[in-house]
Coordinates of N, CA and C in Angstrom, one line a residue:
I657 N -8.4 1.1 -11.5 CA -7.0 1.3 -11.2 C -6.2 1.5 -12.4
L658 N -5.5 2.6 -12.5 CA -4.7 3.0 -13.7 C -3.2 2.9 -13.4
Q659 N -2.9 2.8 -12.1 CA -1.5 2.7 -11.8 C -1.3 1.7 -10.7
I660 N -0.1 1.2 -10.6 CA 0.2 0.2 -9.5 C 1.5 0.6 -8.8
D661 N 1.6 0.2 -7.6 CA 2.8 0.3 -6.8 C 3.4 -1.1 -6.7
I662 N 4.6 -1.2 -7.2 CA 5.2 -2.6 -7.3 C 5.4 -3.2 -5.9
S663 N 5.8 -2.4 -4.9 CA 6.0 -3.0 -3.6 C 4.6 -3.6 -3.0
T664 N 3.5 -2.9 -3.4 CA 2.2 -3.4 -2.9 C 1.9 -4.7 -3.6
I665 N 2.2 -4.8 -4.9 CA 1.9 -6.0 -5.7 C 2.7 -7.2 -5.1
V666 N 4.0 -6.9 -4.9 CA 4.9 -7.9 -4.3 C 4.3 -8.4 -3.0
S667 N 3.9 -7.5 -2.1 CA 3.4 -7.9 -0.8 C 2.1 -8.7 -1.0
R668 N 1.3 -8.5 -2.0 CA 0.1 -9.3 -2.2 C 0.4 -10.7 -2.7
F669 N 1.5 -10.9 -3.3 CA 1.9 -12.2 -3.8 C 2.6 -13.0 -2.7
R670 N 3.0 -12.3 -1.6 CA 3.8 -13.0 -0.5 C 2.9 -14.0 0.2
R671 N 3.4 -15.2 0.3 CA 2.8 -16.3 1.0 C 3.8 -16.9 2.0
K672 N 3.5 -17.0 3.3 CA 4.4 -17.5 4.3 C 5.7 -16.9 4.2
G673 N 5.7 -15.5 4.0 CA 7.0 -14.8 4.0 C 7.8 -14.9 2.8
K674 N 7.3 -15.6 1.8 CA 8.1 -15.7 0.5 C 7.3 -15.2 -0.6
T675 N 8.0 -14.6 -1.6 CA 7.4 -14.1 -2.8 C 8.0 -14.9 -4.0
P676 N 7.2 -15.0 -5.0 CA 7.7 -15.8 -6.2 C 8.9 -15.1 -6.8
K677 N 9.9 -15.9 -7.1 CA 11.2 -15.4 -7.7 C 11.0 -14.8 -9.0
C678 N 9.9 -15.2 -9.8 CA 9.8 -14.7 -11.1 C 9.1 -13.3 -11.2
L679 N 8.7 -12.7 -10.1 CA 8.0 -11.4 -10.2 C 8.9 -10.3 -10.7
D680 N 10.2 -10.3 -10.4 CA 11.1 -9.3 -10.9 C 11.2 -9.4 -12.4
K681 N 11.3 -10.6 -12.9 CA 11.4 -10.8 -14.4 C 10.1 -10.4 -15.1
I682 N 9.0 -10.7 -14.4 CA 7.7 -10.3 -15.0 C 7.6 -8.8 -15.1
F683 N 8.0 -8.1 -14.0 CA 7.9 -6.6 -14.1 C 8.9 -6.0 -15.1
E684 N 10.1 -6.6 -15.1 CA 11.1 -6.2 -16.1 C 10.6 -6.3 -17.5
E685 N 9.9 -7.4 -17.8 CA 9.4 -7.7 -19.2 C 8.2 -6.7 -19.5
L686 N 7.4 -6.5 -18.5 CA 6.3 -5.5 -18.7 C 6.8 -4.1 -19.0
I687 N 7.8 -3.7 -18.3 CA 8.4 -2.4 -18.5 C 9.1 -2.3 -19.9
K688 N 9.8 -3.4 -20.3 CA 10.5 -3.4 -21.6 C 9.4 -3.3 -22.7
Q689 N 8.3 -4.0 -22.5 CA 7.2 -3.9 -23.5 C 6.4 -2.6 -23.5
R690 N 6.7 -1.8 -22.5 CA 6.1 -0.5 -22.3 C 4.6 -0.7 -21.9
R691 N 4.3 -1.8 -21.3 CA 2.9 -2.0 -20.8 C 2.8 -1.4 -19.4
L692 N 4.0 -1.3 -18.7 CA 4.1 -0.5 -17.4 C 5.0 0.6 -17.7
I693 N 4.6 1.8 -17.3 CA 5.4 3.0 -17.5 C 5.5 3.8 -16.2
S694 N 6.7 4.1 -15.8 CA 6.8 4.9 -14.5 C 6.0 6.2 -14.7
T695 N 5.4 6.6 -13.6 CA 4.5 7.8 -13.6 C 5.3 9.0 -14.0
N696 N 6.6 9.0 -13.6 CA 7.5 10.2 -14.0 C 7.7 10.2 -15.5
D697 N 8.0 9.0 -16.1 CA 8.1 9.0 -17.5 C 6.9 9.3 -18.3
Y698 N 5.7 8.8 -17.8 CA 4.5 9.0 -18.4 C 4.1 10.5 -18.4
T699 N 4.3 11.1 -17.3 CA 4.0 12.6 -17.1 C 4.9 13.4 -18.1
Y700 N 6.2 13.0 -18.1 CA 7.1 13.7 -18.9 C 6.8 13.5 -20.4
S701 N 6.4 12.3 -20.8 CA 6.1 12.1 -22.2 C 4.9 12.9 -22.6
Q702 N 3.9 13.2 -21.7 CA 2.8 13.9 -22.1 C 3.1 15.4 -22.2
Q703 N 4.2 15.9 -21.6 CA 4.5 17.3 -21.6 C 5.6 17.7 -22.5
S704 N 6.3 16.7 -23.1 CA 7.5 17.0 -23.8 C 7.2 17.2 -25.3
S705 N 8.1 17.9 -26.0 CA 8.0 18.1 -27.4 C 8.5 16.8 -28.2
W706 N 8.2 16.8 -29.5 CA 8.7 15.6 -30.3 C 10.2 15.5 -30.2
A707 N 10.9 16.5 -30.3 CA 12.4 16.5 -30.3 C 12.9 15.9 -29.0
S708 N 12.5 16.5 -27.9 CA 13.0 16.0 -26.6 C 12.5 14.6 -26.3
W709 N 11.2 14.2 -26.8 CA 10.7 12.9 -26.6 C 11.6 11.9 -27.4
T710 N 12.0 12.2 -28.6 CA 12.8 11.3 -29.4 C 14.2 11.2 -28.8
F711 N 14.8 12.3 -28.3 CA 16.1 12.2 -27.7 C 16.0 11.3 -26.4
N712 N 15.0 11.5 -25.6 CA 14.8 10.7 -24.4 C 14.6 9.2 -24.7
K713 N 13.8 8.9 -25.7 CA 13.6 7.5 -26.1 C 14.9 6.9 -26.6
L714 N 15.7 7.6 -27.3 CA 17.0 7.1 -27.8 C 17.9 6.8 -26.6
T715 N 18.0 7.8 -25.7 CA 18.9 7.7 -24.6 C 18.5 6.6 -23.6
S716 N 17.1 6.5 -23.5 CA 16.7 5.4 -22.5 C 16.9 4.1 -23.2
S717 N 16.8 4.0 -24.5 CA 17.0 2.7 -25.2 C 18.5 2.3 -25.0
L718 N 19.4 3.2 -25.2 CA 20.8 2.9 -25.0 C 21.1 2.6 -23.5
T719 N 20.5 3.3 -22.6 CA 20.7 3.0 -21.2 C 20.2 1.6 -20.9
S720 N 19.0 1.2 -21.4 CA 18.4 -0.1 -21.1 C 19.3 -1.2 -21.7
L721 N 19.9 -1.0 -22.8 CA 20.8 -2.0 -23.4 C 22.1 -2.2 -22.5
M722 N 22.5 -1.1 -21.9 CA 23.8 -1.2 -21.1 C 23.5 -1.7 -19.7
S723 N 22.3 -1.5 -19.2 CA 22.0 -2.0 -17.8 C 21.3 -3.3 -17.9
T724 N 21.6 -4.2 -16.9 CA 21.0 -5.5 -16.9 C 19.7 -5.6 -16.2
K725 N 19.5 -4.7 -15.2 CA 18.3 -4.8 -14.4 C 17.6 -3.4 -14.3
I726 N 16.3 -3.5 -14.5 CA 15.5 -2.3 -14.4 C 15.1 -2.0 -13.0
P727 N 15.3 -0.9 -12.4 CA 14.9 -0.6 -11.0 C 13.4 -0.5 -10.9
V728 N 12.8 -1.3 -10.1 CA 11.3 -1.3 -10.0 C 10.9 -1.2 -8.5
D729 N 11.9 -1.1 -7.6 CA 11.6 -1.2 -6.2 C 10.6 -0.2 -5.7
Q730 N 10.8 1.1 -5.9 CA 10.1 2.0 -5.2 C 9.4 3.0 -6.1
D731 N 8.9 2.5 -7.3 CA 8.3 3.4 -8.3 C 6.8 3.0 -8.4
I732 N 6.1 4.0 -8.9 CA 4.7 3.7 -9.2 C 4.6 3.7 -10.7
F733 N 3.9 2.8 -11.2 CA 3.8 2.6 -12.7 C 2.4 2.8 -13.2
V734 N 2.3 3.4 -14.4 CA 1.0 3.5 -15.0 C 0.8 2.3 -15.9
I735 N -0.4 1.7 -15.9 CA -0.8 0.6 -16.7 C -1.3 1.2 -18.0
K736 N -0.4 1.1 -19.0 CA -0.7 1.8 -20.3 C -2.0 1.4 -21.0
E737 N -2.2 0.1 -21.0 CA -3.5 -0.4 -21.7 C -4.7 0.2 -21.0
L738 N -4.7 0.3 -19.7 CA -5.9 0.8 -19.0 C -6.0 2.3 -19.2
V739 N -4.9 3.0 -19.2 CA -5.0 4.5 -19.5 C -5.5 4.7 -20.9
D740 N -5.0 4.0 -21.9 CA -5.5 4.1 -23.2 C -7.0 3.8 -23.3
K741 N -7.4 2.8 -22.6 CA -8.9 2.4 -22.6 C -9.7 3.6 -22.0
K742 N -9.2 4.1 -20.9 CA -10.0 5.2 -20.2 C -10.0 6.4 -21.1
A743 N -8.9 6.7 -21.7 CA -8.8 7.9 -22.6 C -9.8 7.7 -23.8
Q744 N -9.9 6.5 -24.3 CA -10.9 6.3 -25.4 C -12.3 6.5 -24.9
Q745 N -12.6 6.0 -23.6 CA -13.9 6.2 -23.0 C -14.3 7.7 -22.9
V746 N -13.3 8.4 -22.4 CA -13.5 9.9 -22.3 C -13.8 10.5 -23.6
I747 N -13.0 10.2 -24.6 CA -13.3 10.7 -26.0 C -14.7 10.4 -26.4
E748 N -15.1 9.1 -26.3 CA -16.4 8.7 -26.7 C -17.5 9.4 -25.9
S749 N -17.3 9.6 -24.6 CA -18.2 10.3 -23.8 C -18.4 11.8 -24.3
L750 N -17.2 12.4 -24.5 CA -17.3 13.8 -25.0 C -18.0 13.9 -26.4
Q751 N -17.7 12.9 -27.3 CA -18.3 13.0 -28.6 C -19.8 12.7 -28.5
S752 N -20.2 11.9 -27.6 CA -21.7 11.5 -27.5 C -22.5 12.7 -26.9
H753 N -21.8 13.6 -26.2 CA -22.6 14.7 -25.6 C -22.4 16.0 -26.4
V754 N -21.8 16.0 -27.5 CA -21.6 17.2 -28.3 C -22.8 17.4 -29.2
C755 N -23.4 18.5 -29.2 CA -24.5 18.9 -30.1 C -24.0 19.7 -31.3
V756 N -23.1 20.6 -31.0 CA -22.6 21.4 -32.1 C -21.0 21.3 -32.0
A757 N -20.4 20.6 -32.9 CA -19.0 20.2 -32.8 C -18.1 21.4 -32.5
T758 N -18.3 22.5 -33.0 CA -17.4 23.6 -32.8 C -17.6 24.4 -31.5
F759 N -18.8 24.3 -30.9 CA -19.1 25.1 -29.7 C -19.3 24.3 -28.5
D760 N -19.8 23.1 -28.6 CA -20.3 22.3 -27.4 C -19.4 21.2 -27.0
C761 N -18.2 21.5 -26.4 CA -17.3 20.5 -26.0 C -17.2 20.4 -24.5
V762 N -18.1 20.9 -23.8 CA -18.1 20.8 -22.3 C -19.2 19.9 -21.9
I763 N -18.8 19.0 -21.0 CA -19.8 18.1 -20.4 C -19.8 18.3 -18.9
S764 N -20.8 17.8 -18.2 CA -20.8 17.9 -16.7 C -19.8 17.0 -16.1
Y765 N -19.4 17.3 -14.9 CA -18.5 16.5 -14.2 C -19.0 15.1 -13.9
G766 N -20.3 15.0 -13.6 CA -21.0 13.7 -13.4 C -20.9 12.8 -14.6
S767 N -21.2 13.4 -15.8 CA -21.1 12.6 -17.0 C -19.7 12.1 -17.3
F768 N -18.7 13.0 -17.0 CA -17.3 12.7 -17.2 C -16.9 11.5 -16.3
I769 N -17.3 11.5 -15.0 CA -16.9 10.5 -14.1 C -17.6 9.1 -14.4
D770 N -18.8 9.2 -14.9 CA -19.5 7.9 -15.3 C -18.8 7.3 -16.4

C-alpha cells in the first residue's frame, strides 16, 4: 500500500459508531510533517519545474500558516516513506540487472514487479 484514503482509515478505527477524536490531529500532523502527501500534490511535484515547485511550496506554507485546519475529508494521500522505499527498491533492481551501464537499462516486467 503506497496510498491511503482517510475516510477508509477513519471507518476502520470506528468502534460502536464512534471514532477516536485524536485522528484528525494525527492526520494533520502527518500532513504537516509531509509524511502524508495528497496524490494531487505528489503528482504535481513530480511534474513541475524547480521555479514553480518553489513558488507552490512558499504559497502553501503561507496558506497553512493562515488556515487552522487542513482538509483531509475526501482526499487520497501518498505515504511518502513507502514511496521512497519502493523507489529505492526499483533503482536497486534496475542496477542489479544492468550488464552494460550505458546500454542495458531495460528489465522484464516480472523482475520489476518482484
